[in-house]
Amino acid sequence: MRSETVWLRYVGRRAGQGLLVLWAAYTISFLILYLLPGDAATLFAGGGDQDAVDPALVEKLRGELGLDRPLWEQYLAALGRALTGDLGVSTQTGRPATALLLEALPPTLALTSLALALSVLIGVGLALGASLARPTWLRNLLFSLPPIGVSIPVFWIGLLLLQAFSFRLRIFPSVGDAGFVSLILPAVTLAIPSGAFVAQLLARSLRATLAQPYVDVVRAKGASEARVQLGHAFRNAAIPTLTMLGVLVGGLLSGAVVTETVYSRLGIGRLVVTAVNNRDVPVVQAVVVFAAFVFVVANLLVDLVYPLVDRRITLARSAFAAA
């Protein structure tokens, strides 16, 4: 019973921290957009031409949008609506920001889901390949690839893949959302740096785990190298990588903004770029809150999966509850 109480307190504490993250993301995005030059009323009144702005029309629009009120009043009013689930109305289209987000969400979810799967496959495959490789030159080569992949910008990877597989080989379409085939290049673009990050972290953890005394004991019992690494070392080595999966999911969402722009795909990326350019605060904040929510949920799920991966975590919590 005490163990269940400790567990519930732990989950409650993490949920409270998640709510704090959501509030901070909402507040910071609100302040940053407020500090940007210009506002939605000026952009809307000028139609993109700032020299053709009618001051009277701008003041009228500011009053209708509530932009003529002090910053703290705007913030408290927006925060109060957000607490009830109302993230506001787009200042450009007049539609609810949540509806625009939900419309843009499916293409981005498809892209990030495929990219996440590819990232794990690339990362785990590269780390295990580097760890199991017998020739020294091959092992060193595989260990050197993850730092290179992490350091390459996403947009540059996208341009290289476009040049190679779309313009020269003409295997994949260069732009658009024409089914699964058009999803492959953007997903690979997004997965390369993320997979390199997973490989780098997992390879280092495998090295450290294989140096532990219990690994020598397993080898002394006659286990093959593949069994030592896959059956014994991998589970313990995977824990630090599992810890970073929540961060990886957040990175994939932010990378999707760039990737969707490079490949001219519909999704959250195009939505947020358009909203930022138009100072459409409600839409930008809806995207920011959604990204923070995904980050919080992913990290909470990782915490809940920990005991399934490493039994020692459950035993430690039980010992703490019994103390």
PDB file of C-alpha atoms in Angstrom:
ATOM      1  CA  MET A   1       0.000   0.000   0.000  1.00  0.00           C
ATOM      2  CA  ARG A   2       2.818   2.383   0.853  1.00  0.00           C
ATOM      3  CA  SER A   3       4.493   1.488  -2.419  1.00  0.00           C
ATOM      4  CA  GLU A   4       1.356   2.484  -4.346  1.00  0.00           C
ATOM      5  CA  THR A   5       1.189   5.745  -2.400  1.00  0.00           C
ATOM      6  CA  VAL A   6       4.795   6.562  -3.257  1.00  0.00           C
ATOM      7  CA  TRP A   7       4.114   5.762  -6.892  1.00  0.00           C
ATOM      8  CA  LEU A   8       1.027   7.985  -7.016  1.00  0.00           C
ATOM      9  CA  ARG A   9       2.945  10.818  -5.377  1.00  0.00           C
ATOM     10  CA  TYR A  10       5.706  10.424  -7.930  1.00  0.00           C
ATOM     11  CA  VAL A  11       3.270  10.543 -10.857  1.00  0.00           C
ATOM     12  CA  GLY A  12       1.463  13.500  -9.294  1.00  0.00           C
ATOM     13  CA  ARG A  13       4.732  15.370  -8.831  1.00  0.00           C
ATOM     14  CA  ARG A  14       5.739  14.767 -12.436  1.00  0.00           C
ATOM     15  CA  ALA A  15       2.299  15.846 -13.644  1.00  0.00           C
ATOM     16  CA  GLY A  16       2.647  19.049 -11.631  1.00  0.00           C
ATOM     17  CA  GLN A  17       6.030  19.686 -13.198  1.00  0.00           C
ATOM     18  CA  GLY A  18       4.441  19.123 -16.597  1.00  0.00           C
ATOM     19  CA  LEU A  19       1.795  21.754 -15.905  1.00  0.00           C
ATOM     20  CA  LEU A  20       4.562  24.168 -14.922  1.00  0.00           C
ATOM     21  CA  VAL A  21       6.306  23.486 -18.237  1.00  0.00           C
ATOM     22  CA  LEU A  22       3.080  24.194 -20.142  1.00  0.00           C
ATOM     23  CA  TRP A  23       2.576  27.474 -18.302  1.00  0.00           C
ATOM     24  CA  ALA A  24       6.189  28.538 -18.914  1.00  0.00           C
ATOM     25  CA  ALA A  25       5.953  27.701 -22.621  1.00  0.00           C
ATOM     26  CA  TYR A  26       2.720  29.663 -22.953  1.00  0.00           C
ATOM     27  CA  THR A  27       4.066  32.682 -21.068  1.00  0.00           C
ATOM     28  CA  ILE A  28       7.443  32.841 -22.823  1.00  0.00           C
ATOM     29  CA  SER A  29       5.883  32.544 -26.278  1.00  0.00           C
ATOM     30  CA  PHE A  30       3.387  35.304 -25.407  1.00  0.00           C
ATOM     31  CA  LEU A  31       6.148  37.676 -24.294  1.00  0.00           C
ATOM     32  CA  ILE A  32       8.408  36.951 -27.262  1.00  0.00           C
ATOM     33  CA  LEU A  33       5.623  37.595 -29.757  1.00  0.00           C
ATOM     34  CA  TYR A  34       4.674  40.773 -27.924  1.00  0.00           C
ATOM     35  CA  LEU A  35       8.262  42.081 -28.169  1.00  0.00           C
ATOM     36  CA  LEU A  36       8.491  41.491 -31.923  1.00  0.00           C
ATOM     37  CA  PRO A  37       8.170  44.698 -34.010  1.00  0.00           C
ATOM     38  CA  GLY A  38       4.716  45.309 -35.436  1.00  0.00           C
ATOM     39  CA  ASP A  39       1.491  43.523 -34.528  1.00  0.00           C
ATOM     40  CA  ALA A  40      -1.351  41.628 -36.143  1.00  0.00           C
ATOM     41  CA  ALA A  41      -3.464  44.771 -36.592  1.00  0.00           C
ATOM     42  CA  THR A  42      -0.737  46.603 -38.519  1.00  0.00           C
ATOM     43  CA  LEU A  43       0.006  43.615 -40.759  1.00  0.00           C
ATOM     44  CA  PHE A  44      -3.687  42.962 -41.405  1.00  0.00           C
ATOM     45  CA  ALA A  45      -4.452  46.603 -42.175  1.00  0.00           C
ATOM     46  CA  GLY A  46      -1.516  46.951 -44.562  1.00  0.00           C
ATOM     47  CA  GLY A  47      -2.069  43.661 -46.337  1.00  0.00           C
ATOM     48  CA  GLY A  48       1.694  43.108 -46.321  1.00  0.00           C
ATOM     49  CA  ASP A  49       2.458  46.663 -47.514  1.00  0.00           C
ATOM     50  CA  GLN A  50       3.480  48.673 -44.443  1.00  0.00           C
ATOM     51  CA  ASP A  51       3.525  51.942 -46.444  1.00  0.00           C
ATOM     52  CA  ALA A  52      -0.185  51.611 -47.180  1.00  0.00           C
ATOM     53  CA  VAL A  53      -1.305  51.323 -43.557  1.00  0.00           C
ATOM     54  CA  ASP A  54      -4.212  53.531 -42.482  1.00  0.00           C
ATOM     55  CA  PRO A  55      -3.562  54.630 -38.854  1.00  0.00           C
ATOM     56  CA  ALA A  56      -7.274  54.932 -38.133  1.00  0.00           C
ATOM     57  CA  LEU A  57      -7.928  51.398 -39.371  1.00  0.00           C
ATOM     58  CA  VAL A  58      -4.991  50.094 -37.315  1.00  0.00           C
ATOM     59  CA  GLU A  59      -6.384  51.650 -34.127  1.00  0.00           C
ATOM     60  CA  LYS A  60      -9.810  50.224 -34.868  1.00  0.00           C
ATOM     61  CA  LEU A  61      -8.390  46.751 -35.414  1.00  0.00           C
ATOM     62  CA  ARG A  62      -6.304  46.976 -32.255  1.00  0.00           C
ATOM     63  CA  GLY A  63      -9.415  47.757 -30.277  1.00  0.00           C
ATOM     64  CA  GLU A  64     -11.300  44.838 -31.832  1.00  0.00           C
ATOM     65  CA  LEU A  65      -8.420  42.457 -31.177  1.00  0.00           C
ATOM     66  CA  GLY A  66      -7.768  43.765 -27.676  1.00  0.00           C
ATOM     67  CA  LEU A  67      -4.230  44.879 -28.583  1.00  0.00           C
ATOM     68  CA  ASP A  68      -4.804  48.371 -27.200  1.00  0.00           C
ATOM     69  CA  ARG A  69      -4.943  47.066 -23.626  1.00  0.00           C
ATOM     70  CA  PRO A  70      -1.895  46.852 -21.326  1.00  0.00           C
ATOM     71  CA  LEU A  71       0.302  43.795 -21.680  1.00  0.00           C
ATOM     72  CA  TRP A  72      -0.709  42.292 -18.337  1.00  0.00           C
ATOM     73  CA  GLU A  73      -4.407  42.567 -19.195  1.00  0.00           C
ATOM     74  CA  GLN A  74      -3.854  40.859 -22.548  1.00  0.00           C
ATOM     75  CA  TYR A  75      -1.835  38.114 -20.883  1.00  0.00           C
ATOM     76  CA  LEU A  76      -4.284  37.427 -18.045  1.00  0.00           C
ATOM     77  CA  ALA A  77      -7.244  37.408 -20.418  1.00  0.00           C
ATOM     78  CA  ALA A  78      -5.493  35.012 -22.801  1.00  0.00           C
ATOM     79  CA  LEU A  79      -4.285  32.792 -19.940  1.00  0.00           C
ATOM     80  CA  GLY A  80      -7.761  32.658 -18.421  1.00  0.00           C
ATOM     81  CA  ARG A  81      -9.228  31.490 -21.731  1.00  0.00           C
ATOM     82  CA  ALA A  82      -6.419  28.969 -22.182  1.00  0.00           C
ATOM     83  CA  LEU A  83      -7.201  27.403 -18.793  1.00  0.00           C
ATOM     84  CA  THR A  84     -10.700  26.629 -20.078  1.00  0.00           C
ATOM     85  CA  GLY A  85      -9.326  25.093 -23.278  1.00  0.00           C
ATOM     86  CA  ASP A  86      -9.905  28.167 -25.438  1.00  0.00           C
ATOM     87  CA  LEU A  87      -6.596  29.134 -27.069  1.00  0.00           C
ATOM     88  CA  GLY A  88      -8.140  32.048 -28.899  1.00  0.00           C
ATOM     89  CA  VAL A  89      -9.102  32.917 -32.454  1.00  0.00           C
ATOM     90  CA  SER A  90      -6.714  33.485 -35.334  1.00  0.00           C
ATOM     91  CA  THR A  91      -6.298  37.191 -36.005  1.00  0.00           C
ATOM     92  CA  GLN A  92      -5.846  36.452 -39.714  1.00  0.00           C
ATOM     93  CA  THR A  93      -8.593  33.942 -40.506  1.00  0.00           C
ATOM     94  CA  GLY A  94     -11.037  34.451 -37.630  1.00  0.00           C
ATOM     95  CA  ARG A  95     -11.105  30.695 -36.987  1.00  0.00           C
ATOM     96  CA  PRO A  96     -10.302  29.039 -33.643  1.00  0.00           C
ATOM     97  CA  ALA A  97      -6.574  28.418 -33.245  1.00  0.00           C
ATOM     98  CA  THR A  98      -7.276  24.899 -31.990  1.00  0.00           C
ATOM     99  CA  ALA A  99      -9.201  24.051 -35.171  1.00  0.00           C
ATOM    100  CA  LEU A 100      -6.314  25.241 -37.351  1.00  0.00           C
ATOM    101  CA  LEU A 101      -3.893  23.176 -35.260  1.00  0.00           C
ATOM    102  CA  LEU A 102      -6.017  20.021 -35.551  1.00  0.00           C
ATOM    103  CA  GLU A 103      -6.237  20.450 -39.327  1.00  0.00           C
ATOM    104  CA  ALA A 104      -2.452  20.777 -39.659  1.00  0.00           C
ATOM    105  CA  LEU A 105      -1.698  17.981 -37.196  1.00  0.00           C
ATOM    106  CA  PRO A 106      -2.246  14.731 -39.209  1.00  0.00           C
ATOM    107  CA  PRO A 107       0.505  15.342 -41.849  1.00  0.00           C
ATOM    108  CA  THR A 108       2.977  16.338 -39.134  1.00  0.00           C
ATOM    109  CA  LEU A 109       2.113  13.314 -36.977  1.00  0.00           C
ATOM    110  CA  ALA A 110       2.640  11.015 -39.958  1.00  0.00           C
ATOM    111  CA  LEU A 111       6.023  12.623 -40.661  1.00  0.00           C
ATOM    112  CA  THR A 112       7.276  12.611 -37.067  1.00  0.00           C
ATOM    113  CA  SER A 113       6.009   9.064 -36.368  1.00  0.00           C
ATOM    114  CA  LEU A 114       7.872   7.629 -39.354  1.00  0.00           C
ATOM    115  CA  ALA A 115      10.928   9.743 -38.522  1.00  0.00           C
ATOM    116  CA  LEU A 116      10.884   8.495 -34.907  1.00  0.00           C
ATOM    117  CA  ALA A 117      10.751   4.860 -36.035  1.00  0.00           C
ATOM    118  CA  LEU A 118      13.594   5.434 -38.492  1.00  0.00           C
ATOM    119  CA  SER A 119      15.602   7.280 -35.825  1.00  0.00           C
ATOM    120  CA  VAL A 120      15.389   4.333 -33.441  1.00  0.00           C
ATOM    121  CA  LEU A 121      16.272   1.842 -36.192  1.00  0.00           C
ATOM    122  CA  ILE A 122      19.208   3.921 -37.403  1.00  0.00           C
ATOM    123  CA  GLY A 123      20.461   4.680 -33.905  1.00  0.00           C
ATOM    124  CA  VAL A 124      20.189   1.167 -32.493  1.00  0.00           C
ATOM    125  CA  GLY A 125      21.527  -0.454 -35.669  1.00  0.00           C
ATOM    126  CA  LEU A 126      24.512   1.868 -35.898  1.00  0.00           C
ATOM    127  CA  ALA A 127      25.382   1.566 -32.190  1.00  0.00           C
ATOM    128  CA  LEU A 128      25.161  -2.230 -32.185  1.00  0.00           C
ATOM    129  CA  GLY A 129      27.045  -2.447 -35.465  1.00  0.00           C
ATOM    130  CA  ALA A 130      29.863  -0.311 -34.071  1.00  0.00           C
ATOM    131  CA  SER A 131      29.951  -2.345 -30.872  1.00  0.00           C
ATOM    132  CA  LEU A 132      29.871  -5.768 -32.575  1.00  0.00           C
ATOM    133  CA  ALA A 133      32.226  -4.961 -35.465  1.00  0.00           C
ATOM    134  CA  ARG A 134      35.470  -6.923 -35.218  1.00  0.00           C
ATOM    135  CA  PRO A 135      37.795  -5.018 -37.610  1.00  0.00           C
ATOM    136  CA  THR A 136      39.170  -1.998 -35.791  1.00  0.00           C
ATOM    137  CA  TRP A 137      38.890   0.269 -38.834  1.00  0.00           C
ATOM    138  CA  LEU A 138      35.203  -0.590 -39.282  1.00  0.00           C
ATOM    139  CA  ARG A 139      34.478  -0.066 -35.593  1.00  0.00           C
ATOM    140  CA  ASN A 140      36.199   3.336 -35.625  1.00  0.00           C
ATOM    141  CA  LEU A 141      34.368   4.306 -38.814  1.00  0.00           C
ATOM    142  CA  LEU A 142      30.969   3.433 -37.354  1.00  0.00           C
ATOM    143  CA  PHE A 143      31.744   5.234 -34.102  1.00  0.00           C
ATOM    144  CA  SER A 144      32.688   8.380 -36.073  1.00  0.00           C
ATOM    145  CA  LEU A 145      29.411   8.563 -38.010  1.00  0.00           C
ATOM    146  CA  PRO A 146      27.043   9.687 -35.183  1.00  0.00           C
ATOM    147  CA  PRO A 147      28.943  12.926 -34.360  1.00  0.00           C
ATOM    148  CA  ILE A 148      28.892  13.823 -38.052  1.00  0.00           C
ATOM    149  CA  GLY A 149      25.150  13.161 -38.309  1.00  0.00           C
ATOM    150  CA  VAL A 150      24.382  15.226 -35.214  1.00  0.00           C
ATOM    151  CA  SER A 151      26.382  18.212 -36.476  1.00  0.00           C
ATOM    152  CA  ILE A 152      24.706  18.465 -39.913  1.00  0.00           C
ATOM    153  CA  PRO A 153      21.735  20.910 -40.027  1.00  0.00           C
ATOM    154  CA  VAL A 154      18.374  19.418 -40.978  1.00  0.00           C
ATOM    155  CA  PHE A 155      17.784  21.847 -43.847  1.00  0.00           C
ATOM    156  CA  TRP A 156      21.158  20.960 -45.412  1.00  0.00           C
ATOM    157  CA  ILE A 157      20.381  17.236 -45.231  1.00  0.00           C
ATOM    158  CA  GLY A 158      17.051  17.947 -46.897  1.00  0.00           C
ATOM    159  CA  LEU A 159      18.646  19.920 -49.728  1.00  0.00           C
ATOM    160  CA  LEU A 160      21.235  17.175 -50.332  1.00  0.00           C
ATOM    161  CA  LEU A 161      18.573  14.455 -50.457  1.00  0.00           C
ATOM    162  CA  LEU A 162      16.441  16.563 -52.784  1.00  0.00           C
ATOM    163  CA  GLN A 163      19.359  17.104 -55.125  1.00  0.00           C
ATOM    164  CA  ALA A 164      20.324  13.420 -55.151  1.00  0.00           C
ATOM    165  CA  PHE A 165      17.023  11.523 -55.102  1.00  0.00           C
ATOM    166  CA  SER A 166      14.551  14.016 -56.585  1.00  0.00           C
ATOM    167  CA  PHE A 167      16.377  16.150 -59.141  1.00  0.00           C
ATOM    168  CA  ARG A 168      19.046  13.689 -60.338  1.00  0.00           C
ATOM    169  CA  LEU A 169      17.745  10.164 -59.784  1.00  0.00           C
ATOM    170  CA  ARG A 170      14.065  11.221 -59.850  1.00  0.00           C
ATOM    171  CA  ILE A 171      13.107   8.443 -57.428  1.00  0.00           C
ATOM    172  CA  PHE A 172      11.056  10.530 -54.988  1.00  0.00           C
ATOM    173  CA  PRO A 173       8.928  13.648 -55.521  1.00  0.00           C
ATOM    174  CA  SER A 174      10.588  16.884 -54.473  1.00  0.00           C
ATOM    175  CA  VAL A 175       7.558  18.616 -52.937  1.00  0.00           C
ATOM    176  CA  GLY A 176       3.983  17.989 -51.917  1.00  0.00           C
ATOM    177  CA  ASP A 177       1.937  15.399 -50.052  1.00  0.00           C
ATOM    178  CA  ALA A 178       1.329  12.772 -52.723  1.00  0.00           C
ATOM    179  CA  GLY A 179       0.962   9.731 -50.488  1.00  0.00           C
ATOM    180  CA  PHE A 180       3.527   7.633 -48.650  1.00  0.00           C
ATOM    181  CA  VAL A 181       6.225   7.991 -51.320  1.00  0.00           C
ATOM    182  CA  SER A 182       6.380  11.747 -50.762  1.00  0.00           C
ATOM    183  CA  LEU A 183       6.786  11.113 -47.029  1.00  0.00           C
ATOM    184  CA  ILE A 184       9.986   9.055 -47.319  1.00  0.00           C
ATOM    185  CA  LEU A 185      12.541  11.800 -48.060  1.00  0.00           C
ATOM    186  CA  PRO A 186      11.225  14.224 -45.397  1.00  0.00           C
ATOM    187  CA  ALA A 187      11.171  11.407 -42.815  1.00  0.00           C
ATOM    188  CA  VAL A 188      14.725  10.344 -43.661  1.00  0.00           C
ATOM    189  CA  THR A 189      15.830  13.986 -43.507  1.00  0.00           C
ATOM    190  CA  LEU A 190      14.358  14.315 -40.037  1.00  0.00           C
ATOM    191  CA  ALA A 191      15.595  10.903 -38.883  1.00  0.00           C
ATOM    192  CA  ILE A 192      19.290  11.242 -39.782  1.00  0.00           C
ATOM    193  CA  PRO A 193      20.311  13.734 -37.045  1.00  0.00           C
ATOM    194  CA  SER A 194      17.927  12.160 -34.531  1.00  0.00           C
ATOM    195  CA  GLY A 195      19.166   8.657 -35.300  1.00  0.00           C
ATOM    196  CA  ALA A 196      22.763   9.875 -35.027  1.00  0.00           C
ATOM    197  CA  PHE A 197      21.928  11.302 -31.601  1.00  0.00           C
ATOM    198  CA  VAL A 198      20.482   7.956 -30.478  1.00  0.00           C
ATOM    199  CA  ALA A 199      23.480   6.076 -31.886  1.00  0.00           C
ATOM    200  CA  GLN A 200      25.970   8.388 -30.180  1.00  0.00           C
ATOM    201  CA  LEU A 201      24.305   8.062 -26.793  1.00  0.00           C
ATOM    202  CA  LEU A 202      23.699   4.311 -27.039  1.00  0.00           C
ATOM    203  CA  ALA A 203      27.219   3.558 -28.294  1.00  0.00           C
ATOM    204  CA  ARG A 204      28.785   5.419 -25.362  1.00  0.00           C
ATOM    205  CA  SER A 205      26.475   3.665 -22.931  1.00  0.00           C
ATOM    206  CA  LEU A 206      27.297   0.261 -24.447  1.00  0.00           C
ATOM    207  CA  ARG A 207      30.993   0.948 -24.072  1.00  0.00           C
ATOM    208  CA  ALA A 208      30.558   1.823 -20.410  1.00  0.00           C
ATOM    209  CA  THR A 209      28.284  -1.157 -19.750  1.00  0.00           C
ATOM    210  CA  LEU A 210      30.616  -3.644 -21.437  1.00  0.00           C
ATOM    211  CA  ALA A 211      33.385  -2.517 -19.074  1.00  0.00           C
ATOM    212  CA  GLN A 212      31.337  -3.589 -16.016  1.00  0.00           C
ATOM    213  CA  PRO A 213      32.526  -6.644 -13.989  1.00  0.00           C
ATOM    214  CA  TYR A 214      29.329  -8.632 -14.532  1.00  0.00           C
ATOM    215  CA  VAL A 215      30.030  -8.651 -18.297  1.00  0.00           C
ATOM    216  CA  ASP A 216      33.360 -10.382 -17.645  1.00  0.00           C
ATOM    217  CA  VAL A 217      31.525 -12.982 -15.588  1.00  0.00           C
ATOM    218  CA  VAL A 218      29.067 -13.638 -18.437  1.00  0.00           C
ATOM    219  CA  ARG A 219      31.935 -13.978 -20.911  1.00  0.00           C
ATOM    220  CA  ALA A 220      33.763 -16.353 -18.556  1.00  0.00           C
ATOM    221  CA  LYS A 221      30.710 -18.622 -18.593  1.00  0.00           C
ATOM    222  CA  GLY A 222      31.205 -19.080 -22.325  1.00  0.00           C
ATOM    223  CA  ALA A 223      28.528 -16.759 -23.726  1.00  0.00           C
ATOM    224  CA  SER A 224      29.061 -15.512 -27.271  1.00  0.00           C
ATOM    225  CA  GLU A 225      29.813 -11.840 -27.854  1.00  0.00           C
ATOM    226  CA  ALA A 226      26.443 -11.322 -29.518  1.00  0.00           C
ATOM    227  CA  ARG A 227      24.653 -12.862 -26.503  1.00  0.00           C
ATOM    228  CA  VAL A 228      26.721 -10.752 -24.103  1.00  0.00           C
ATOM    229  CA  GLN A 229      25.813  -7.530 -25.858  1.00  0.00           C
ATOM    230  CA  LEU A 230      22.233  -8.231 -26.931  1.00  0.00           C
ATOM    231  CA  GLY A 231      21.132 -10.403 -24.023  1.00  0.00           C
ATOM    232  CA  HIS A 232      22.852  -8.717 -21.102  1.00  0.00           C
ATOM    233  CA  ALA A 233      24.491  -5.360 -21.860  1.00  0.00           C
ATOM    234  CA  PHE A 234      21.938  -3.825 -24.209  1.00  0.00           C
ATOM    235  CA  ARG A 235      19.090  -3.593 -21.689  1.00  0.00           C
ATOM    236  CA  ASN A 236      21.190  -1.696 -19.154  1.00  0.00           C
ATOM    237  CA  ALA A 237      22.828   0.433 -21.843  1.00  0.00           C
ATOM    238  CA  ALA A 238      19.457   1.418 -23.290  1.00  0.00           C
ATOM    239  CA  ILE A 239      18.289   3.200 -20.123  1.00  0.00           C
ATOM    240  CA  PRO A 240      20.119   6.516 -20.770  1.00  0.00           C
ATOM    241  CA  THR A 241      18.854   6.441 -24.366  1.00  0.00           C
ATOM    242  CA  LEU A 242      15.308   5.826 -23.156  1.00  0.00           C
ATOM    243  CA  THR A 243      15.682   8.840 -20.876  1.00  0.00           C
ATOM    244  CA  MET A 244      16.379  11.058 -23.878  1.00  0.00           C
ATOM    245  CA  LEU A 245      13.471   9.810 -25.996  1.00  0.00           C
ATOM    246  CA  GLY A 246      11.230  12.520 -24.575  1.00  0.00           C
ATOM    247  CA  VAL A 247      13.730  15.147 -25.685  1.00  0.00           C
ATOM    248  CA  LEU A 248      14.018  13.386 -29.044  1.00  0.00           C
ATOM    249  CA  VAL A 249      10.268  13.642 -29.651  1.00  0.00           C
ATOM    250  CA  GLY A 250      10.384  17.374 -28.956  1.00  0.00           C
ATOM    251  CA  GLY A 251      13.344  17.712 -31.307  1.00  0.00           C
ATOM    252  CA  LEU A 252      11.455  15.907 -34.064  1.00  0.00           C
ATOM    253  CA  LEU A 253       8.536  18.322 -33.747  1.00  0.00           C
ATOM    254  CA  SER A 254      10.813  21.352 -33.987  1.00  0.00           C
ATOM    255  CA  GLY A 255      12.711  19.753 -36.865  1.00  0.00           C
ATOM    256  CA  ALA A 256       9.421  19.110 -38.656  1.00  0.00           C
ATOM    257  CA  VAL A 257       8.958  22.881 -38.998  1.00  0.00           C
ATOM    258  CA  VAL A 258      12.156  23.126 -41.051  1.00  0.00           C
ATOM    259  CA  THR A 259      11.586  19.880 -42.945  1.00  0.00           C
ATOM    260  CA  GLU A 260       8.046  20.749 -43.977  1.00  0.00           C
ATOM    261  CA  THR A 261       9.284  24.107 -45.207  1.00  0.00           C
ATOM    262  CA  VAL A 262      12.077  22.531 -47.296  1.00  0.00           C
ATOM    263  CA  TYR A 263       9.713  20.000 -48.893  1.00  0.00           C
ATOM    264  CA  SER A 264       6.724  22.392 -49.123  1.00  0.00           C
ATOM    265  CA  ARG A 265       4.515  20.055 -47.121  1.00  0.00           C
ATOM    266  CA  LEU A 266       1.325  20.907 -45.321  1.00  0.00           C
ATOM    267  CA  GLY A 267       1.477  20.613 -41.552  1.00  0.00           C
ATOM    268  CA  ILE A 268       2.305  22.400 -38.353  1.00  0.00           C
ATOM    269  CA  GLY A 269       5.529  23.733 -39.866  1.00  0.00           C
ATOM    270  CA  ARG A 270       3.785  25.812 -42.507  1.00  0.00           C
ATOM    271  CA  LEU A 271       1.112  26.826 -40.014  1.00  0.00           C
ATOM    272  CA  VAL A 272       3.596  28.191 -37.464  1.00  0.00           C
ATOM    273  CA  VAL A 273       5.754  29.969 -40.074  1.00  0.00           C
ATOM    274  CA  THR A 274       2.688  31.731 -41.478  1.00  0.00           C
ATOM    275  CA  ALA A 275       1.438  32.593 -37.988  1.00  0.00           C
ATOM    276  CA  VAL A 276       4.789  34.048 -36.879  1.00  0.00           C
ATOM    277  CA  ASN A 277       5.067  36.161 -40.030  1.00  0.00           C
ATOM    278  CA  ASN A 278       1.557  37.524 -39.426  1.00  0.00           C
ATOM    279  CA  ARG A 279       2.035  37.954 -35.636  1.00  0.00           C
ATOM    280  CA  ASP A 280      -0.924  35.608 -35.188  1.00  0.00           C
ATOM    281  CA  VAL A 281      -0.352  35.121 -31.453  1.00  0.00           C
ATOM    282  CA  PRO A 282      -3.207  32.656 -30.718  1.00  0.00           C
ATOM    283  CA  VAL A 283      -2.098  30.245 -33.458  1.00  0.00           C
ATOM    284  CA  VAL A 284       1.567  30.402 -32.456  1.00  0.00           C
ATOM    285  CA  GLN A 285       0.692  29.792 -28.835  1.00  0.00           C
ATOM    286  CA  ALA A 286      -1.564  26.874 -29.748  1.00  0.00           C
ATOM    287  CA  VAL A 287       1.378  25.249 -31.547  1.00  0.00           C
ATOM    288  CA  VAL A 288       3.779  26.011 -28.685  1.00  0.00           C
ATOM    289  CA  VAL A 289       1.411  24.594 -26.063  1.00  0.00           C
ATOM    290  CA  PHE A 290       0.835  21.484 -28.166  1.00  0.00           C
ATOM    291  CA  ALA A 291       4.592  20.922 -28.593  1.00  0.00           C
ATOM    292  CA  ALA A 292       5.139  21.390 -24.852  1.00  0.00           C
ATOM    293  CA  PHE A 293       2.257  18.998 -24.120  1.00  0.00           C
ATOM    294  CA  VAL A 294       3.787  16.315 -26.364  1.00  0.00           C
ATOM    295  CA  PHE A 295       7.145  16.818 -24.640  1.00  0.00           C
ATOM    296  CA  VAL A 296       5.581  16.461 -21.179  1.00  0.00           C
ATOM    297  CA  VAL A 297       3.542  13.372 -22.092  1.00  0.00           C
ATOM    298  CA  ALA A 298       6.524  11.685 -23.779  1.00  0.00           C
ATOM    299  CA  ASN A 299       8.711  12.214 -20.715  1.00  0.00           C
ATOM    300  CA  LEU A 300       5.974  10.982 -18.383  1.00  0.00           C
ATOM    301  CA  LEU A 301       5.527   7.827 -20.461  1.00  0.00           C
ATOM    302  CA  VAL A 302       9.280   7.250 -20.383  1.00  0.00           C
ATOM    303  CA  ASP A 303       9.199   7.467 -16.579  1.00  0.00           C
ATOM    304  CA  LEU A 304       6.372   4.923 -16.451  1.00  0.00           C
ATOM    305  CA  VAL A 305       8.228   2.514 -18.765  1.00  0.00           C
ATOM    306  CA  TYR A 306      11.423   2.600 -16.671  1.00  0.00           C
ATOM    307  CA  PRO A 307      10.405  -0.258 -14.315  1.00  0.00           C
ATOM    308  CA  LEU A 308       9.663  -2.502 -17.295  1.00  0.00           C
ATOM    309  CA  VAL A 309      13.193  -2.003 -18.625  1.00  0.00           C
ATOM    310  CA  ASP A 310      15.142  -2.121 -15.368  1.00  0.00           C
ATOM    311  CA  ARG A 311      13.768  -4.093 -12.434  1.00  0.00           C
ATOM    312  CA  ARG A 312      16.198  -2.341 -10.088  1.00  0.00           C
ATOM    313  CA  ILE A 313      14.136   0.857 -10.319  1.00  0.00           C
ATOM    314  CA  THR A 314      11.049  -0.933  -8.998  1.00  0.00           C
ATOM    315  CA  LEU A 315      13.047  -2.549  -6.197  1.00  0.00           C
ATOM    316  CA  ALA A 316      14.562   0.803  -5.233  1.00  0.00           C
ATOM    317  CA  ARG A 317      11.135   2.411  -5.030  1.00  0.00           C
ATOM    318  CA  SER A 318       9.808  -0.497  -2.952  1.00  0.00           C
ATOM    319  CA  ALA A 319      12.758  -0.184  -0.565  1.00  0.00           C
ATOM    320  CA  PHE A 320      12.167   3.551  -0.289  1.00  0.00           C
ATOM    321  CA  ALA A 321       8.497   2.984   0.504  1.00  0.00           C
ATOM    322  CA  ALA A 322       9.324   0.407   3.165  1.00  0.00           C
ATOM    323  CA  ALA A 323      11.871   2.673   4.869  1.00  0.00           C
TER     324      ALA A 323
END
